[in-house]
Coordinates of C-alpha atoms and ligand atoms in Angstrom, one line a residue:
M1400 CA 187.5 75.8 60.4
P1401 CA 187.8 75.3 56.7
A1402 CA 191.3 75.1 55.2
E1403 CA 190.3 77.3 52.3
P1404 CA 190.2 81.0 53.2
L1405 CA 186.7 82.1 54.2
R1406 CA 184.9 84.1 51.5
I1407 CA 183.6 87.2 53.1
L1408 CA 181.5 89.8 51.2
L1409 CA 181.6 93.3 52.8
L1410 CA 179.1 95.9 52.0
E1411 CA 180.6 99.1 53.2
D1412 CA 180.9 102.6 51.7
T1413 CA 183.5 104.2 53.9
D1414 CA 187.2 103.3 53.3
S1415 CA 188.2 103.8 56.9
D1416 CA 185.5 101.6 58.2
A1417 CA 186.3 98.9 55.7
E1418 CA 189.9 99.1 56.9
L1419 CA 188.9 98.7 60.5
V1420 CA 186.8 95.6 59.7
Q1421 CA 189.7 94.0 57.9
R1422 CA 192.0 94.8 60.7
A1423 CA 189.6 93.1 63.2
L1424 CA 189.4 90.1 60.9
R1425 CA 193.2 89.8 60.7
R1426 CA 193.5 90.2 64.5
G1427 CA 191.1 87.3 64.9
E1428 CA 193.5 85.0 63.0
L1429 CA 190.9 84.1 60.4
A1430 CA 192.1 82.9 57.0
F1431 CA 189.8 85.0 54.8
D1432 CA 189.4 86.3 51.3
L1433 CA 187.4 89.6 51.4
R1434 CA 185.6 91.4 48.6
R1435 CA 184.2 94.8 49.2
V1436 CA 181.1 96.3 47.5
E1437 CA 179.2 99.5 47.8
T1438 CA 176.3 99.3 45.4
E1439 CA 173.3 97.0 44.9
A1440 CA 174.5 95.9 41.5
A1441 CA 177.9 94.9 42.7
F1442 CA 176.4 93.2 45.8
T1443 CA 174.0 91.1 43.9
R1444 CA 176.7 90.2 41.4
E1445 CA 179.2 89.0 43.9
L1446 CA 176.6 87.3 46.0
H1447 CA 175.6 85.0 43.1
A1448 CA 178.9 84.7 41.2
W1449 CA 181.3 84.4 44.0
N1450 CA 179.2 82.6 46.5
P1451 CA 180.4 84.2 49.7
E1452 CA 180.2 82.2 52.9
V1453 CA 179.6 85.2 55.2
V1454 CA 178.0 88.6 54.4
L1455 CA 179.0 91.7 56.5
A1456 CA 176.9 94.8 55.9
D1457 CA 176.8 98.3 57.0
Y1458 CA 173.4 99.4 57.9
R1459 CA 173.2 102.7 56.0
L1460 CA 174.8 103.4 52.6
P1461 CA 174.4 106.3 50.2
T1462 CA 172.7 104.4 47.4
F1463 CA 171.6 101.1 48.9
D1464 CA 170.8 99.9 52.4
G1465 CA 171.7 97.0 54.6
L1466 CA 168.1 95.8 55.1
A1467 CA 167.6 95.6 51.4
A1468 CA 170.8 93.6 51.1
L1469 CA 169.5 91.3 53.8
E1470 CA 166.3 90.7 51.9
I1471 CA 168.3 89.8 48.7
V1472 CA 170.4 87.3 50.6
R1473 CA 167.4 85.7 52.4
L1474 CA 165.6 85.2 49.0
S1475 CA 168.5 83.2 47.7
D1476 CA 169.8 81.4 50.9
A1477 CA 167.7 81.4 54.0
G1478 CA 170.6 80.5 56.3
L1479 CA 173.7 82.3 54.9
P1480 CA 175.4 84.1 57.8
F1481 CA 174.5 87.8 57.5
I1482 CA 176.1 90.1 60.1
F1483 CA 175.4 93.9 60.4
V1484 CA 178.5 95.9 61.1
S1485 CA 177.2 99.3 62.1
G1486 CA 178.3 102.5 63.8
T1487 CA 175.0 103.0 65.4
L1488 CA 172.3 100.5 65.9
G1489 CA 169.9 101.2 68.8
D1490 CA 168.5 98.3 70.8
E1491 CA 165.2 98.5 69.0
K1492 CA 166.8 98.5 65.6
A1493 CA 169.0 95.6 66.6
V1494 CA 166.0 93.5 67.7
E1495 CA 164.3 94.4 64.5
V1496 CA 167.1 93.3 62.2
L1497 CA 167.4 90.0 63.9
K1498 CA 163.7 89.5 63.4
L1499 CA 164.1 90.3 59.8
G1500 CA 166.6 87.4 59.5
A1501 CA 170.0 89.0 60.3
T1502 CA 172.3 86.4 62.0
D1503 CA 174.0 88.9 64.3
Y1504 CA 175.1 92.6 64.6
V1505 CA 178.4 94.0 65.7
L1506 CA 178.9 97.7 66.6
K1507 CA 181.9 99.4 65.0
D1508 CA 183.4 100.3 68.4
R1509 CA 183.2 96.8 69.5
L1510 CA 184.9 95.0 66.5
S1511 CA 186.6 92.5 68.8
R1512 CA 183.3 90.7 68.8
L1513 CA 183.4 90.4 65.0
V1514 CA 185.4 87.2 64.6
P1515 CA 183.6 85.3 67.4
A1516 CA 180.3 86.3 65.9
I1517 CA 181.4 85.0 62.5
Q1518 CA 182.6 81.7 64.0
R1519 CA 179.3 81.2 65.9
A1520 CA 177.3 82.0 62.8
L1521 CA 179.3 79.5 60.7
S1522 CA 179.0 76.7 63.1
E1523 CA 175.3 77.1 63.3
Y1524 CA 175.1 77.3 59.6
E1525 CA 177.0 74.0 59.2
Q1526 CA 174.9 72.3 61.8
R1527 CA 171.8 73.4 60.0
A1528 CA 173.2 72.2 56.6
A1529 CA 174.0 68.8 58.1
R1530 CA 170.6 68.5 59.6
R1531 CA 169.0 69.3 56.2
R1532 CA 171.2 66.7 54.5
I1533 CA 170.2 64.0 56.9
E1534 CA 166.6 64.9 56.5
A1535 CA 166.8 64.8 52.7
Q1536 CA 168.4 61.4 52.9
L1537 CA 165.7 60.1 55.2
E1538 CA 163.1 61.5 52.8
R1539 CA 164.7 59.7 49.9
T1540 CA 164.7 56.4 51.8
R1541 CA 161.0 56.9 52.6
R1542 CA 160.3 57.5 49.0
L1543 CA 162.2 54.5 47.8
D1544 CA 160.5 52.3 50.4
S1545 CA 157.0 53.4 49.4
L1546 CA 158.0 53.3 45.7
G1547 CA 158.8 49.7 46.1
R1548 CA 155.4 48.9 47.5
V1549 CA 153.9 51.0 44.8
A1550 CA 155.6 49.1 42.1
G1551 CA 154.3 45.8 43.3
T1552 CA 150.8 47.1 43.5
I1553 CA 151.0 48.6 40.0
A1554 CA 152.3 45.4 38.6
H1555 CA 149.4 43.6 40.1
E1556 CA 146.8 46.2 39.0
V1557 CA 148.0 46.3 35.4
N1558 CA 148.2 42.6 35.2
N1559 CA 144.6 42.3 36.3
V1560 CA 143.6 44.6 33.4
L1561 CA 145.7 42.6 30.9
M1562 CA 144.1 39.3 32.1
S1563 CA 140.7 40.7 31.7
I1564 CA 141.6 41.8 28.1
Q1565 CA 143.0 38.4 27.4
M1566 CA 139.9 36.7 28.7
V1567 CA 137.7 38.4 26.1
M1568 CA 140.1 37.8 23.2
E1569 CA 138.9 34.2 22.5
P1570 CA 135.1 35.2 22.3
L1571 CA 136.1 38.1 20.1
R1572 CA 137.9 36.0 17.6
A1573 CA 135.0 33.6 17.5
A1574 CA 132.4 36.3 17.5
P1575 CA 129.4 35.1 15.7
D1576 CA 127.7 38.4 15.4
P1577 CA 128.7 42.1 15.3
G1578 CA 126.8 42.9 18.5
M1579 CA 129.0 40.5 20.4
A1580 CA 132.2 42.1 19.0
E1581 CA 130.9 45.4 20.0
R1582 CA 130.3 44.4 23.6
V1583 CA 133.7 42.8 23.8
A1584 CA 135.3 45.9 22.4
D1585 CA 133.5 48.0 25.1
Q1586 CA 134.9 45.8 27.8
I1587 CA 138.4 46.2 26.3
T1588 CA 138.0 49.9 26.2
L1589 CA 137.0 50.1 29.9
A1590 CA 139.9 47.8 30.9
V1591 CA 142.4 49.9 29.0
R1592 CA 141.1 53.1 30.4
R1593 CA 141.5 51.8 33.9
A1594 CA 145.1 50.8 33.2
Q1595 CA 145.7 54.2 31.7
R1596 CA 144.4 55.9 34.8
V1597 CA 146.8 53.9 36.9
T1598 CA 149.8 54.6 34.8
T1599 CA 149.2 58.3 34.3
E1600 CA 148.7 58.9 38.0
V1601 CA 151.6 56.8 38.9
A1602 CA 153.8 58.8 36.5
R1603 CA 152.6 62.0 38.2
F1604 CA 153.4 60.5 41.6
T1605 CA 156.9 59.4 40.7
T1606 CA 158.0 62.4 38.9
P1607 CA 159.7 64.5 41.5
V1608 CA 157.6 67.7 42.0
S1609 CA 159.5 70.9 42.5
P1610 CA 157.0 73.6 42.6
E1611 CA 157.2 76.7 40.4
V1612 CA 156.3 79.2 43.0
S1613 CA 155.1 82.7 42.8
V1614 CA 153.2 84.9 45.3
V1615 CA 149.5 84.4 44.9
D1616 CA 146.6 85.9 46.9
L1617 CA 144.5 82.8 47.7
K1618 CA 141.4 85.0 48.4
N1619 CA 141.6 86.3 44.9
W1620 CA 142.3 82.8 43.5
I1621 CA 139.5 80.9 45.3
E1622 CA 137.0 83.3 44.1
T1623 CA 137.6 82.4 40.5
F1624 CA 138.5 78.8 41.1
A1625 CA 135.3 78.1 43.0
G1626 CA 133.5 78.4 39.7
E1627 CA 135.5 75.5 38.3
I1628 CA 134.9 73.4 41.4
R1629 CA 131.2 74.1 41.3
A1630 CA 131.0 72.9 37.7
F1631 CA 133.0 69.9 38.6
L1632 CA 130.8 68.9 41.5
G1633 CA 127.6 69.0 39.4
E1634 CA 124.1 69.9 40.1
K1635 CA 123.3 67.5 43.0
I1636 CA 126.0 69.1 45.2
L1637 CA 125.7 72.6 46.6
L1638 CA 129.0 74.5 47.0
E1639 CA 129.4 77.2 49.6
V1640 CA 132.5 79.3 49.7
Q1641 CA 133.8 81.5 52.5
V1642 CA 136.7 83.9 52.2
P1643 CA 138.4 86.2 54.7
P1644 CA 138.1 90.0 54.3
D1645 CA 141.7 90.5 53.5
A1646 CA 144.2 89.3 50.9
M1647 CA 146.0 86.1 51.9
N1648 CA 149.4 85.9 50.2
V1649 CA 151.3 82.6 49.8
N1650 CA 154.3 81.6 47.9
V1651 CA 153.0 78.6 45.9
D1652 CA 152.8 76.8 42.6
I1653 CA 149.2 77.6 42.1
R1654 CA 148.6 74.7 39.5
Q1655 CA 149.6 72.2 42.2
I1656 CA 147.3 73.8 44.7
E1657 CA 144.5 73.6 42.2
Q1658 CA 145.4 69.9 41.7
V1659 CA 145.2 69.3 45.5
V1660 CA 141.8 71.1 45.8
T1661 CA 140.4 69.2 42.8
N1662 CA 141.5 65.9 44.2
L1663 CA 139.7 66.7 47.4
A1664 CA 136.7 67.8 45.6
S1665 CA 136.7 64.7 43.5
N1666 CA 136.8 62.5 46.7
A1667 CA 134.0 64.6 48.2
R1668 CA 131.9 64.0 45.1
D1669 CA 132.6 60.2 45.3
A1670 CA 131.5 60.3 49.0
M1671 CA 128.1 61.9 48.2
D1672 CA 126.4 59.6 45.7
D1673 CA 123.0 61.2 46.4
G1674 CA 124.2 64.7 46.5
G1675 CA 125.0 66.9 49.5
Q1676 CA 126.9 70.0 50.4
V1677 CA 130.5 71.0 50.1
R1678 CA 132.0 74.0 51.9
L1679 CA 135.3 75.7 50.9
D1680 CA 136.7 77.9 53.6
L1681 CA 139.8 80.0 53.5
R1682 CA 141.3 81.7 56.6
G1683 CA 144.4 82.6 58.4
V1684 CA 145.7 80.4 61.3
T1685 CA 148.7 80.3 63.5
Q1686 CA 150.3 76.9 64.4
E1687 CA 153.5 76.6 66.5
G1688 CA 154.1 80.3 66.0
R1689 CA 153.8 80.2 62.2
R1690 CA 151.2 81.9 60.1
Y1691 CA 149.4 79.7 57.6
A1692 CA 146.6 80.2 55.1
E1693 CA 144.2 77.3 55.7
I1694 CA 142.0 75.9 52.9
T1695 CA 139.3 73.7 54.4
L1696 CA 137.1 71.4 52.2
T1697 CA 134.1 70.0 54.2
D1698 CA 131.6 67.4 52.7
T1699 CA 128.4 65.9 54.0
G1700 CA 129.3 62.5 52.6
S1701 CA 129.8 59.0 53.9
G1702 CA 132.7 59.9 56.2
V1703 CA 135.8 57.9 56.8
P1704 CA 135.9 54.8 59.2
P1705 CA 139.0 54.7 61.5
D1706 CA 140.8 51.9 59.6
V1707 CA 140.5 53.9 56.3
H1708 CA 141.5 57.1 58.1
A1709 CA 144.9 55.6 59.1
R1710 CA 145.6 54.8 55.5
L1711 CA 144.2 57.9 53.6
F1712 CA 147.5 59.2 52.3
E1713 CA 149.0 55.8 51.5
P1714 CA 149.9 55.5 47.8
L1715 CA 147.4 53.2 45.9
F1716 CA 145.2 52.7 49.0
T1717 CA 141.6 53.0 47.7
T1718 CA 138.2 51.7 48.8
K1719 CA 136.6 52.4 45.4
R1720 CA 136.0 49.8 42.7
T1721 CA 137.7 52.1 40.1
G1722 CA 139.8 54.2 42.3
T1723 CA 143.6 54.6 41.9
G1724 CA 144.4 55.5 45.5
L1725 CA 146.7 58.2 44.3
G1726 CA 144.7 61.4 44.7
L1727 CA 145.6 61.9 48.4
A1728 CA 149.1 60.6 48.1
V1729 CA 149.9 63.0 45.3
S1730 CA 148.2 65.8 47.3
H1731 CA 150.2 65.1 50.4
Q1732 CA 153.4 65.1 48.4
M1733 CA 152.5 68.5 46.8
V1734 CA 151.5 70.2 50.0
V1735 CA 154.6 69.0 51.8
A1736 CA 156.8 70.3 49.0
H1737 CA 155.3 73.7 49.7
G1738 CA 156.3 73.4 53.5
G1739 CA 152.6 72.9 54.3
L1740 CA 150.4 70.5 56.1
I1741 CA 147.4 68.4 55.1
Y1742 CA 145.2 66.3 57.4
A1743 CA 141.6 65.0 57.7
E1744 CA 138.9 64.9 60.3
S1745 CA 135.9 62.8 59.8
E1746 CA 132.8 61.4 61.4
P1747 CA 131.3 58.4 59.6
G1748 CA 127.8 59.1 58.4
V1749 CA 128.2 62.8 59.0
G1750 CA 131.0 63.9 56.6
T1751 CA 134.6 64.7 56.2
Q1752 CA 136.9 67.7 56.5
F1753 CA 140.3 68.1 54.8
H1754 CA 142.6 70.9 56.0
V1755 CA 145.4 72.2 53.8
L1756 CA 147.8 74.6 55.5
L1757 CA 150.2 76.7 53.4
P1758 CA 152.8 79.0 54.9
M1759 CA 152.0 82.7 54.5
V1760 CA 154.4 85.2 53.0
Ligands
ADP2588 N1 135.9 63.0 51.4 C1 136.0 61.7 51.6 N2 135.0 61.0 52.1 C2 135.1 59.7 52.4 N3 136.2 59.0 52.1 C3 137.2 59.5 51.5 C4 137.2 61.0 51.3 N4 138.4 61.3 50.7 C5 139.2 60.2 50.7 N5 138.5 59.1 51.2 C6 138.9 57.7 51.2 O1 140.3 57.7 50.9 C7 140.6 56.8 49.9 C8 141.8 57.3 49.1 O2 141.5 58.5 48.4 P1 142.4 58.8 47.2 O3 143.9 58.8 47.5 O4 141.9 60.2 46.6 O5 142.2 57.7 46.1 P2 140.9 57.3 45.3 O6 139.9 58.5 45.3 O7 141.3 56.9 44.0 O8 140.3 56.1 46.1 C9 139.3 56.7 49.1 O9 139.3 55.5 48.4 C10 138.3 56.8 50.2 O10 138.1 55.6 50.9
MG2589 MG1 140.6 60.4 44.9

């Protein structure tokens, strides 16, 4: 247990009940500092300004209710221990509040359970936090590792470009006629453009992306965005779009999702030199008990051979003469930042299908 007194925020309107809760806490020999609130305004203020480590809440209050309080807490901290302390909470309600994210519930006539319930909730919370810290560390190591490799390749790429510019400098200086100078200038422009593409995409890749999220109905979004994709794909490629009958709400940075779909569409276009078909599907799926909105982009292009398939999302991996190999690496990073998944299926000669799964609200 921490040496500092435990900060407990109590949402309770009845004086006598608040007194009972405090007595139970004292009996449990818990060093604590308790603040009691009764209204939504006070609750929200204390939650953010005081940073309680545990929330205890009555289920029914005159002007505010426990479930609404739970929702407020869950929006700001998914794991903060939140325990209902209620006079009456039938079995059904109890199951429901746990499903809605409450950590536990204690009945007012069984307050001896309160301190053990708090202790269990805290130890689970600490374990989760420790796990998250370790995962974040691993992720940083992975990033540094791949950045090291990326830096080497960029140096190589940009160097190639500089060399090709240097090579045309001599003929340019000695240019006997304006036509020659013009050709050389064109070559330099191309080389510089290539270097710029590498550096802008790398900058985008290495700037940490923290999504600016809001709730978006993907069905609604895809119906408008499909127009942009259609224009982008050009006339040789036929775009078909399929959406579900109902709204599909996800919590996303929609600019980033647009970037991901654009990257996929751009690869599909590159894979279909002689034209073809692209299908954009949206549907709901369940994976490992979680609901996701799935965006699928299918092309009838060249497909991906197995050795390429293994390296698709690797930064700077490209099979194209003027590719940067960052489209899929950036897309992967963005989708993962949203708690989602991205993967590909492909049959060489038939086509490729990319799946993007985003957690539903
Ligand atoms: N739809 C697709 N069809 C065939 N190959 C693909 C497709 N999407 C990606 N690839 C392969 O994956 C590689 C990496 O893609 P990406 O990261 O977008 O970089 P780039 O497009 O610059 O090459 C491509 O060079 C290509 O070989
Ligand atoms: Mg690409």
